[in-house]
Short mmCIF file of C-alpha atoms in Angstrom, two decimals:
data_model
loop_
_atom_site.label_atom_id
_atom_site.label_comp_id
_atom_site.label_asym_id
_atom_site.label_seq_id
_atom_site.Cartn_x
_atom_site.Cartn_y
_atom_site.Cartn_z
CA MET P 1 0.00 0.00 0.00
CA THR P 2 1.41 3.40 -0.94
CA ASP P 3 1.56 6.34 1.42
CA VAL P 4 -1.22 7.93 -0.58
CA ASP P 5 -3.45 4.87 -0.17
CA SER P 6 -2.87 4.54 3.53
CA LEU P 7 -3.39 8.27 4.14
CA LEU P 8 -6.61 8.21 2.12
CA SER P 9 -7.83 5.24 4.17
CA GLU P 10 -6.89 7.03 7.37
CA PHE P 11 -8.85 10.11 6.31
CA ILE P 12 -11.90 8.05 5.35
CA GLU P 13 -11.80 6.26 8.69
CA ARG P 14 -11.53 9.54 10.62
CA GLN P 15 -14.30 11.20 8.64
CA ARG P 16 -16.66 8.26 9.04
CA SER P 17 -16.07 7.97 12.75
CA GLY P 18 -17.01 11.60 13.21
CA GLY P 19 -13.50 12.49 14.33
CA ASP P 20 -11.30 15.29 13.06
CA ALA P 21 -12.09 15.60 9.39
CA ASP P 22 -9.39 18.19 8.67
CA PRO P 23 -7.39 16.74 5.78
CA THR P 24 -4.57 19.28 5.87
CA GLU P 25 -2.46 17.48 8.44
CA LEU P 26 -2.62 14.27 6.40
CA VAL P 27 -1.82 15.84 3.02
CA GLU P 28 1.16 17.62 4.53
CA ARG P 29 2.74 14.24 5.20
CA VAL P 30 3.45 13.78 1.49
CA GLU P 31 4.99 16.03 -1.13
CA GLY P 32 4.83 16.87 -4.82
CA MET P 33 2.75 14.61 -7.04
CA ASP P 34 1.75 12.39 -4.09
CA ARG P 35 0.30 15.38 -2.29
CA ARG P 36 -1.71 16.51 -5.29
CA GLU P 37 -2.96 13.00 -5.87
CA LEU P 38 -3.99 12.63 -2.24
CA GLU P 39 -5.76 15.99 -2.29
CA GLU P 40 -7.70 14.99 -5.39
CA LEU P 41 -8.65 11.61 -3.96
CA ILE P 42 -9.78 13.06 -0.63
CA ASP P 43 -11.79 15.69 -2.49
CA ALA P 44 -13.40 13.02 -4.65
CA TYR P 45 -14.22 10.96 -1.55
CA LEU P 46 -15.80 13.99 0.16
CA ARG P 47 -17.95 14.71 -2.89
CA ARG P 48 -19.39 11.22 -2.55
CA ALA P 49 -19.72 11.21 1.24
CA PRO P 50 -23.29 10.89 2.49
CA ARG P 51 -24.94 13.35 4.86
CA ARG P 52 -23.70 12.92 8.39
CA GLU P 53 -26.22 11.88 11.05
CA PHE P 54 -27.33 14.66 13.34
CA ASP P 55 -25.41 14.94 16.60
CA ALA P 56 -26.65 17.77 18.80
CA ALA P 57 -23.44 18.11 20.82
CA ALA P 58 -21.18 18.13 17.76
CA TYR P 59 -23.54 20.57 16.05
CA ARG P 60 -23.36 23.04 18.93
CA GLU P 61 -19.57 22.90 19.01
CA SER P 62 -19.18 23.43 15.27
CA GLY P 63 -19.54 26.48 13.06
CA ALA P 64 -22.83 25.10 11.73
CA PRO P 65 -25.19 27.08 14.02
CA GLN P 66 -23.91 30.34 12.52
CA VAL P 67 -24.60 28.96 9.07
CA VAL P 68 -28.13 27.94 10.07
CA ASP P 69 -28.61 31.45 11.38
CA ALA P 70 -27.56 32.97 8.04
CA LEU P 71 -29.72 30.44 6.23
CA SER P 72 -32.74 31.42 8.33
CA ARG P 73 -32.17 35.06 7.60
CA SER P 74 -31.99 34.33 3.88
CA LEU P 75 -35.05 32.10 3.84
CA THR P 76 -37.30 33.90 6.25
CA GLY P 77 -36.04 37.44 6.21
CA SER P 78 -37.25 40.07 3.85
CA ALA P 79 -34.02 40.47 1.94
CA GLY P 80 -33.60 37.27 -0.06
CA LEU P 81 -30.01 36.23 -0.41
CA TRP P 82 -28.50 39.42 0.97
CA PRO P 83 -27.38 37.82 4.26
CA ALA P 84 -25.35 35.34 2.26
CA LEU P 85 -24.35 37.62 -0.60
CA LEU P 86 -23.47 40.98 0.94
CA PRO P 87 -20.81 39.72 3.38
CA ARG P 88 -19.28 37.72 0.53
CA LEU P 89 -19.13 40.74 -1.78
CA ARG P 90 -17.63 42.83 0.97
CA GLU P 91 -15.04 40.17 1.67
CA ARG P 92 -14.27 39.86 -2.02
CA ALA P 93 -13.69 43.60 -2.21
CA ARG P 94 -11.40 43.24 0.81
CA LEU P 95 -13.28 45.81 2.80
CA ARG P 96 -14.04 45.84 6.49
CA ARG P 97 -17.62 46.78 7.23
CA ALA P 98 -16.53 50.11 8.69
CA GLU P 99 -14.65 50.99 5.50
CA LEU P 100 -17.57 50.02 3.31
CA VAL P 101 -19.99 52.08 5.40
CA GLU P 102 -17.66 55.08 5.23
CA ARG P 103 -17.58 54.93 1.45
CA LEU P 104 -21.29 54.24 1.16
CA ALA P 105 -22.17 57.19 3.37
CA ARG P 106 -19.92 59.46 1.29
CA ALA P 107 -21.39 58.20 -1.99
CA LEU P 108 -24.90 58.90 -0.71
CA GLY P 109 -23.94 62.40 0.40
CA ALA P 110 -24.53 61.36 3.98
CA ALA P 111 -21.03 61.41 5.42
CA ASP P 112 -22.35 63.34 8.40
CA ARG P 113 -24.94 60.61 9.09
CA ARG P 114 -22.56 57.69 8.96
CA ALA P 115 -24.00 55.99 12.06
CA LYS P 116 -27.43 55.84 10.49
CA VAL P 117 -26.03 54.44 7.23
CA GLU P 118 -24.08 51.91 9.26
CA ALA P 119 -27.17 50.74 11.13
CA TYR P 120 -29.07 50.33 7.88
CA TYR P 121 -26.23 48.49 6.17
CA HIS P 122 -25.94 46.19 9.18
CA LYS P 123 -29.64 45.38 8.79
CA MET P 124 -29.12 44.68 5.10
CA GLU P 125 -26.40 42.12 5.86
CA GLN P 126 -28.59 40.60 8.55
CA GLY P 127 -31.58 40.31 6.20
CA LEU P 128 -33.65 42.50 8.50
CA LEU P 129 -34.27 45.36 6.09
CA PRO P 130 -36.97 44.78 3.47
CA ALA P 131 -35.18 44.79 0.12
CA ASP P 132 -38.00 46.47 -1.75
CA GLY P 133 -37.67 49.55 0.44
CA VAL P 134 -34.03 50.10 -0.46
CA SER P 135 -33.58 52.60 -3.26
CA ASP P 136 -31.75 52.05 -6.53
CA ARG P 137 -29.42 54.85 -5.48
CA VAL P 138 -28.26 52.87 -2.45
CA LEU P 139 -27.89 49.68 -4.47
CA GLY P 140 -26.03 51.52 -7.22
CA ALA P 141 -23.60 53.08 -4.75
CA LEU P 142 -23.14 49.82 -2.88
CA GLY P 143 -22.64 47.95 -6.14
CA GLU P 144 -19.93 50.39 -7.21
CA ILE P 145 -18.09 49.73 -3.97
CA VAL P 146 -18.28 45.94 -3.99
CA GLY P 147 -18.20 45.34 -7.74
CA ALA P 148 -21.74 44.27 -8.53
CA SER P 149 -24.56 45.92 -10.43
CA ALA P 150 -27.57 47.40 -8.70
CA GLU P 151 -29.69 44.97 -10.69
CA THR P 152 -27.78 41.99 -9.32
CA LEU P 153 -28.25 43.25 -5.80
CA ARG P 154 -31.94 43.91 -6.42
CA ARG P 155 -32.40 40.41 -7.81
CA ALA P 156 -30.61 38.80 -4.89
CA GLY P 157 -32.74 40.74 -2.44
CA ALA P 158 -35.93 39.61 -4.10
CA ALA P 159 -34.95 36.04 -4.81
CA ILE P 160 -36.83 34.46 -1.94
CA ALA P 161 -40.22 35.57 -0.74
CA PRO P 162 -40.63 36.42 2.92
CA PRO P 163 -42.59 33.90 4.99
CA ALA P 164 -46.20 34.38 4.09
CA GLY P 165 -47.47 33.38 7.50
CA ALA P 166 -44.97 35.08 9.70
CA GLY P 167 -46.60 37.71 11.81
CA PRO P 168 -44.83 40.39 13.81
CA ALA P 169 -44.35 38.13 16.84
CA GLU P 170 -42.78 35.38 14.77
CA GLN P 171 -40.56 37.86 12.96
CA ALA P 172 -39.43 39.19 16.30
CA ALA P 173 -38.75 35.65 17.51
CA PHE P 174 -36.74 35.08 14.40
CA ALA P 175 -34.80 38.28 14.86
CA ARG P 176 -33.83 37.14 18.36
CA THR P 177 -32.33 33.98 16.94
CA ALA P 178 -29.85 35.99 14.93
CA LEU P 179 -26.42 35.90 16.49
CA PRO P 180 -25.67 39.26 18.04
CA ASP P 181 -22.77 41.04 16.46
CA PRO P 182 -20.63 42.42 19.29
CA ALA P 183 -19.68 45.37 17.12
CA TYR P 184 -23.30 46.49 17.12
CA GLU P 185 -24.32 45.81 20.70
CA GLY P 186 -26.19 48.75 22.07
CA MET P 187 -26.63 50.34 18.69
CA GLU P 188 -30.12 51.60 17.98
CA SER P 189 -31.41 50.87 14.52
CA PRO P 190 -33.53 53.47 12.83
CA THR P 191 -37.22 52.81 13.23
CA ALA P 192 -39.91 53.32 10.69
CA PRO P 193 -42.32 56.15 11.26
CA THR P 194 -45.70 55.02 12.45
CA GLY P 195 -47.35 58.39 12.59
CA PRO P 196 -46.53 62.05 12.60
CA ALA P 197 -46.75 62.34 16.37
CA ASP P 198 -43.99 59.78 16.86
CA HIS P 199 -41.62 61.46 14.50
CA PRO P 200 -40.55 65.01 14.72
CA ALA P 201 -39.47 66.56 11.47
CA ASP P 202 -35.76 65.86 12.05
CA ALA P 203 -36.18 62.10 12.76
CA TRP P 204 -37.07 60.87 9.29
CA ASP P 205 -34.54 62.19 6.86
CA GLU P 206 -33.10 61.52 3.42
CA VAL P 207 -31.12 58.53 4.68
CA ASP P 208 -34.31 56.86 5.93
CA GLU P 209 -35.91 57.65 2.60
CA LEU P 210 -33.03 56.07 0.71
CA PHE P 211 -33.08 52.85 2.73
CA ARG P 212 -36.77 52.51 3.46
CA GLY P 213 -38.60 54.79 1.14
CA GLY P 214 -38.91 52.50 -1.85
CA GLY P 215 -37.04 50.87 -4.67
CA ARG P 216 -36.91 53.26 -7.58
CA ARG P 217 -35.40 56.39 -6.11
CA MET R 1 -51.03 33.57 4.39
CA ALA R 2 -49.84 30.66 6.51
CA ASN R 3 -49.91 27.22 4.95
CA PRO R 4 -52.54 25.29 6.95
CA ASN R 5 -51.38 21.96 5.53
CA PHE R 6 -47.92 22.10 7.05
CA ARG R 7 -47.38 19.30 9.56
CA GLU R 8 -44.53 19.63 11.99
CA ARG R 9 -42.45 16.46 12.29
CA PRO R 10 -40.39 15.25 15.23
CA ASP R 11 -36.61 15.37 14.87
CA ARG R 12 -36.21 11.60 14.55
CA GLU R 13 -38.53 11.73 11.54
CA LEU R 14 -36.71 14.70 10.01
CA GLU R 15 -33.41 12.86 10.28
CA ARG R 16 -34.77 10.12 8.04
CA LEU R 17 -35.80 12.50 5.26
CA SER R 18 -33.68 12.81 2.13
CA ASP R 19 -31.88 16.10 1.49
CA GLU R 20 -34.49 17.12 -1.05
CA GLU R 21 -37.35 16.26 1.31
CA LEU R 22 -35.68 18.23 4.09
CA ILE R 23 -35.44 21.31 1.86
CA GLU R 24 -39.08 20.90 0.88
CA TYR R 25 -39.92 20.72 4.58
CA ILE R 26 -37.84 23.84 5.29
CA VAL R 27 -39.73 25.77 2.62
CA GLY R 28 -43.06 24.44 3.92
CA ALA R 29 -42.17 25.46 7.47
CA ARG R 30 -41.15 28.90 6.28
CA ASP R 31 -44.35 29.35 4.32
CA ALA R 32 -46.34 28.28 7.36
CA GLY R 33 -44.47 30.80 9.48
CA ARG R 34 -43.02 27.98 11.61
CA LEU R 35 -39.57 29.40 11.98
CA ASP R 36 -38.56 27.03 14.78
CA ALA R 37 -39.36 24.04 12.58
CA CYS R 38 -37.52 25.67 9.69
CA ASN R 39 -34.40 26.10 11.82
CA ARG R 40 -34.49 22.55 13.22
CA ALA R 41 -34.61 21.03 9.76
CA GLY R 42 -31.95 23.49 8.61
CA ALA R 43 -29.71 22.37 11.47
CA ILE R 44 -30.01 18.71 10.43
CA LEU R 45 -29.18 19.51 6.82
CA VAL R 46 -26.34 21.94 7.54
CA HIS R 47 -24.77 19.70 10.18
CA GLY R 48 -24.94 16.80 7.76
CA TYR R 49 -22.69 18.50 5.25
CA TRP R 50 -20.80 21.03 7.34
CA ASP R 51 -17.65 19.00 8.02
CA ILE R 52 -17.62 17.77 4.44
CA ALA R 53 -17.85 21.26 2.96
CA VAL R 54 -15.26 22.66 5.36
CA ALA R 55 -12.85 19.79 4.66
CA ARG R 56 -13.16 20.37 0.92
CA CYS R 57 -12.48 24.08 1.42
CA ARG R 58 -9.47 23.33 3.64
CA LEU R 59 -7.93 21.48 0.72
CA LYS R 60 -8.19 24.55 -1.51
CA VAL R 61 -8.15 27.75 0.56
CA PRO R 62 -6.12 28.92 3.57
CA PRO R 63 -7.38 27.40 6.86
CA ALA R 64 -8.41 30.78 8.26
CA ASP R 65 -10.88 31.30 5.42
CA ALA R 66 -12.12 27.75 4.92
CA GLU R 67 -15.15 27.98 7.22
CA ASP R 68 -16.22 31.32 5.73
CA VAL R 69 -16.10 29.99 2.19
CA ALA R 70 -17.89 26.79 3.23
CA GLY R 71 -20.57 28.73 5.11
CA GLN R 72 -21.31 30.94 2.13
CA ALA R 73 -21.48 27.92 -0.13
CA VAL R 74 -23.84 25.97 2.13
CA VAL R 75 -26.25 28.90 2.56
CA SER R 76 -26.17 29.70 -1.12
CA ALA R 77 -26.68 26.06 -2.14
CA ILE R 78 -29.69 25.55 0.14
CA THR R 79 -31.38 28.85 -0.65
CA THR R 80 -30.94 28.53 -4.40
CA PHE R 81 -32.07 24.91 -4.29
CA ALA R 82 -35.15 25.95 -2.28
CA PHE R 83 -35.86 28.74 -4.71
CA ALA R 84 -35.51 26.47 -7.74
CA GLY R 85 -38.10 24.11 -6.28
CA GLY R 86 -36.42 20.83 -7.16
CA SER R 87 -35.58 21.64 -10.79
CA ILE R 88 -31.85 21.40 -10.05
CA GLY R 89 -31.78 17.66 -9.39
CA GLU R 90 -29.91 16.13 -6.49
CA PHE R 91 -28.96 18.46 -3.66
CA ARG R 92 -25.63 16.84 -2.80
CA GLY R 93 -24.25 17.36 -6.32
CA TRP R 94 -25.56 20.91 -6.33
CA LEU R 95 -23.88 21.67 -3.01
CA HIS R 96 -20.52 20.49 -4.28
CA THR R 97 -20.91 22.52 -7.47
CA ILE R 98 -21.51 25.62 -5.36
CA VAL R 99 -18.55 24.79 -3.10
CA ASP R 100 -16.36 24.60 -6.22
CA ARG R 101 -17.66 27.96 -7.42
CA ARG R 102 -17.15 29.69 -4.10
CA ILE R 103 -13.59 28.36 -3.95
CA ALA R 104 -13.02 29.69 -7.47
CA ASP R 105 -14.54 33.05 -6.46
CA TYR R 106 -12.20 33.15 -3.50
CA HIS R 107 -9.11 32.66 -5.63
CA ARG R 108 -10.31 35.05 -8.34
CA ALA R 109 -10.76 37.72 -5.70
CA ARG R 110 -7.24 37.21 -4.44
CA GLU R 111 -5.75 37.27 -7.88
CA ARG R 112 -7.03 40.77 -8.41
CA LYS R 113 -4.51 43.44 -7.67
CA SER R 114 -7.19 46.05 -7.12
CA PRO R 115 -10.82 46.10 -5.99
CA PRO R 116 -13.40 44.94 -8.55
CA GLU R 117 -14.69 48.42 -9.43
CA ALA R 118 -11.26 49.16 -10.94
CA LEU R 119 -11.96 46.68 -13.74
CA PRO R 120 -14.24 48.66 -16.05
CA GLU R 121 -13.76 46.28 -18.96
CA THR R 122 -15.56 43.55 -17.05
CA GLY R 123 -18.11 45.80 -15.40
CA GLY R 124 -17.36 43.91 -12.19
CA ASP R 125 -17.55 40.18 -12.00
CA GLU R 126 -21.21 39.31 -12.04
CA ASP R 127 -20.61 35.63 -12.48
CA ALA R 128 -18.54 35.58 -9.36
CA VAL R 129 -21.20 37.58 -7.55
CA TRP R 130 -24.15 35.48 -8.43
CA GLY R 131 -22.34 32.24 -9.00
CA VAL R 132 -24.08 31.75 -12.37
CA GLU R 133 -26.61 29.40 -10.85
CA PRO R 134 -28.15 27.41 -13.72
CA TRP R 135 -31.71 28.15 -12.63
CA GLU R 136 -31.06 31.77 -13.47
CA GLU R 137 -32.15 32.27 -17.04
CA GLY R 138 -29.39 33.58 -19.23
CA GLU R 139 -26.68 32.40 -16.86
CA ALA R 140 -26.64 28.77 -17.86
CA GLY R 141 -23.32 28.98 -19.62
CA ALA R 142 -21.19 28.39 -16.56
CA ILE R 143 -18.38 25.99 -17.15
CA ASP R 144 -17.40 24.08 -14.06
CA VAL R 145 -13.89 22.83 -14.00
CA GLN R 146 -13.90 19.06 -13.99
CA SER R 147 -11.58 17.53 -11.42
CA VAL R 148 -8.92 15.19 -12.70
CA VAL R 149 -10.51 12.39 -10.67
CA ASP R 150 -13.83 13.00 -12.43
CA GLN R 151 -12.03 13.01 -15.75
CA ALA R 152 -10.24 9.70 -15.12
CA PHE R 153 -13.45 8.27 -13.68
CA ALA R 154 -15.51 9.31 -16.72
CA GLU R 155 -13.18 7.36 -18.99
CA LEU R 156 -14.08 4.08 -17.26
CA SER R 157 -16.89 1.68 -18.09
CA GLU R 158 -19.82 1.55 -15.68
CA THR R 159 -18.55 -1.67 -14.11
CA HIS R 160 -15.06 -0.28 -13.63
CA GLN R 161 -16.51 2.90 -12.14
CA ARG R 162 -18.31 0.75 -9.60
CA VAL R 163 -15.02 -0.95 -8.73
CA VAL R 164 -13.35 2.41 -8.13
CA GLU R 165 -16.31 3.61 -6.04
CA LEU R 166 -16.31 0.52 -3.83
CA TYR R 167 -12.59 -0.05 -3.47
CA GLY R 168 -11.31 3.51 -3.70
CA PHE R 169 -13.98 5.68 -2.10
CA GLU R 170 -16.03 3.33 0.04
CA ASP R 171 -12.78 1.78 1.25
CA LEU R 172 -13.98 -1.81 0.95
CA SER R 173 -11.41 -4.58 0.70
CA ALA R 174 -10.77 -5.94 -2.80
CA VAL R 175 -12.51 -9.18 -1.79
CA ASP R 176 -15.63 -7.34 -0.59
CA ALA R 177 -15.68 -5.05 -3.61
CA ALA R 178 -15.39 -8.01 -5.99
CA ALA R 179 -18.22 -9.80 -4.17
CA GLN R 180 -20.61 -6.97 -5.05
CA ILE R 181 -19.99 -7.09 -8.80
CA PRO R 182 -20.88 -10.11 -10.97
CA ASP R 183 -17.89 -11.93 -12.52
CA MET R 184 -15.38 -9.72 -10.73
CA THR R 185 -12.32 -11.15 -9.01
CA GLU R 186 -10.09 -9.72 -6.34
CA ALA R 187 -7.21 -9.58 -8.83
CA ASN R 188 -9.37 -7.67 -11.30
CA VAL R 189 -10.28 -5.11 -8.65
CA HIS R 190 -6.59 -4.45 -7.96
CA GLN R 191 -5.84 -4.23 -11.66
CA ILE R 192 -8.69 -1.82 -12.45
CA TYR R 193 -7.90 0.43 -9.50
CA THR R 194 -4.18 0.48 -10.25
CA ARG R 195 -4.91 1.52 -13.84
CA PHE R 196 -7.28 4.22 -12.62
CA ARG R 197 -4.62 5.63 -10.31
CA ALA R 198 -1.99 5.54 -13.04
CA ARG R 199 -4.32 7.49 -15.31
CA LEU R 200 -4.97 9.97 -12.52
CA ARG R 201 -1.25 10.62 -12.13
CA GLU R 202 -0.92 10.97 -15.86
CA LEU R 203 -3.63 13.63 -15.92
CA LEU R 204 -2.07 15.44 -12.97
CA ALA R 205 1.26 15.48 -14.76
CA GLU R 206 -0.36 16.76 -17.95
CA ALA R 207 -1.99 19.54 -15.97
CA GLY R 208 1.41 20.46 -14.57
CA GLU R 209 0.25 19.56 -11.10
CA GLY R 210 2.41 18.02 -8.43
CA ASP R 211 5.42 20.06 -9.41
CA THR R 212 5.82 21.53 -5.99
CA PRO R 213 9.30 20.92 -4.62
CA PRO R 214 9.57 18.28 -1.91
#
């Protein structure tokens, strides 16, 4: 049996037993062509591997709960694939969220209201801001920054319908399941106006209009 | 309006559902406004493939980024599959296609010397953004790079493919693999698998792979 064969068998055994399924330590034991061959064989094995049985303890200790959280936001939020797409675009553009917000606020002529733009953008990434309320101007500016068209962003936001039966209480319950982002603890998100008495003239401004006022502005 | 026909299932029942049935259940739970049920089924599906997706990413991207890339792929695969309503085929194959695309996106992004908006001739990289999912009309032209294993595998007859599956990827002994295929002997299993591996190395060499210094 070659090194490649025995290392492949060792990986398969580890993966099946639910142990450490990190292949990097094993592939580093061989070099050159053997390494590439082993990588390809492990990859081919993984493509064929069946779904693992659910294990609540292993699930909790893994990174999977965060993924389920993002999945929930995509499926049940009001912003389609934005929770999955926007962080990826930002990462691809090699921008930290603070840098992106800075540029977005400037592009929208709202550099002096950066905190409000930041709160809205945070909600966009979390899937908590209805996509159809976000204006083309915001999507165009955001697209310029991350390298996507406004149309692509619009499409991604609308790709999945919000839950038809989810009422306010269920939406709130859902929102609580989202993992809190420490960077935003204590930050107040802008609220929608419910009536003139609740909102003095200076509360609802152009930034609110851009992010919540409707799609074609 | 909530779907009145949705029936919540206990976890032990969910665990027995196929991937495609689980996704159908997730969509049904969402439409019924049963977010807890949606999340429970999502947990079973995501957990089932999480280690697999992460391990694949660890083979191709730096360890620090492997979980991020895998997470984006898993979410994207499930949501697009749910949206397509079963027209994509088998979920597992779809997931691995999306993992491949996200890994490619990752490397494309790192190959760029400047942010995407500085590439006016491409108008940004929409394919990388959206992943050219085949359910998206007009974006069906995506070419997925075939792995060298797939290439060597595709050159085999159906019977020989089965040998490689059983002996190579299910890790059965040659005796056990031969026992599952009519008119197959242990010696034949060894011979077929050895030829497959030789072809694999040939393809890797042709592709200029494996040239890394020892």
